[in-house]
Amino acid sequence: MVYHYLGGKVVRIVECKGDAVRTVFEHESALSAMESRYKLCAVEEEIAIVRGAVNELLDLRNTITDAVRIAEIDERLRHHSRLLFALEA
């Protein structure tokens, strides 16, 4: 076992067996916890924005009869669906 200290406090414990290294404990600072929550909120907001754009594109697609414009909208919808898949993963 290897103990890592920062300011007199244990911040990480690592188990070493041969070539294998496994983190047993890692202290999460308040700052890193807040950053993680902020990133999660930012992703959720981006998902909401992309979903709104998809809804607008679908509404627009339902009102247009021009095949060229429909193809353009379909391409944008493909892009947005890939983006949503990545963001939600």
XYZ file of C-alpha atoms in Angstrom:
89
model
C 0.000 0.000 0.000
C 1.248 3.464 -0.894
C -0.151 6.502 0.910
C -0.071 9.945 -0.699
C -0.261 12.956 1.614
C -1.126 16.581 0.991
C -0.879 19.068 3.837
C -0.597 16.273 6.396
C -3.781 14.502 5.204
C -4.074 11.289 3.230
C -5.428 12.170 -0.215
C -4.841 8.858 -1.985
C -4.119 5.236 -1.144
C -2.811 2.942 -3.873
C -2.404 -0.838 -3.720
C 0.594 -2.168 -5.642
C 0.788 -5.889 -6.474
C 3.493 -6.768 -8.949
C 2.854 -4.659 -12.041
C -0.772 -3.941 -11.081
C -1.669 -0.647 -9.428
C -5.149 -0.055 -7.999
C -6.491 3.084 -6.330
C -8.134 2.105 -3.050
C -9.008 5.599 -1.831
C -8.894 9.065 -3.327
C -10.043 12.211 -1.566
C -12.250 14.420 -3.704
C -11.759 18.068 -2.885
C -14.711 20.424 -2.641
C -13.440 22.290 -5.692
C -13.281 19.185 -7.875
C -16.759 18.139 -6.678
C -18.155 21.556 -7.640
C -16.427 21.371 -11.039
C -17.972 17.941 -11.670
C -21.442 19.220 -10.792
C -20.970 22.278 -13.018
C -19.889 20.124 -15.963
C -22.910 17.870 -15.444
C -25.246 20.890 -15.430
C -23.574 22.312 -18.541
C -24.119 19.025 -20.401
C -27.768 18.900 -19.329
C -28.278 22.468 -20.558
C -26.634 21.631 -23.898
C -28.891 18.570 -24.264
C -31.944 20.780 -23.692
C -30.732 23.251 -26.332
C -30.102 20.511 -28.911
C -33.508 18.938 -28.214
C -35.136 22.324 -28.764
C -33.289 22.705 -32.075
C -34.412 19.226 -33.140
C -38.028 20.096 -32.359
C -37.776 23.297 -34.407
C -36.207 21.447 -37.333
C -38.932 18.790 -37.239
C -41.643 21.473 -37.233
C -39.934 23.210 -40.144
C -39.554 19.945 -42.044
C -43.284 19.262 -41.727
C -44.143 22.596 -43.384
C -41.663 22.496 -46.298
C -42.299 20.763 -49.626
C -38.993 21.588 -51.383
C -36.924 18.372 -51.616
C -33.589 20.228 -51.453
C -34.516 22.032 -48.220
C -35.871 18.791 -46.738
C -32.543 17.100 -47.491
C -30.678 19.963 -45.782
C -32.922 19.707 -42.727
C -32.470 15.906 -42.649
C -28.695 16.369 -42.656
C -28.911 18.814 -39.750
C -31.189 16.389 -37.898
C -28.622 13.589 -38.424
C -25.925 15.831 -36.970
C -28.089 16.749 -33.975
C -29.035 13.115 -33.303
C -25.343 12.120 -33.221
C -24.607 15.027 -30.900
C -27.467 14.047 -28.582
C -26.242 10.452 -28.502
C -22.751 11.621 -27.522
C -23.992 14.070 -24.889
C -26.371 11.590 -23.283
C -23.727 8.833 -23.130
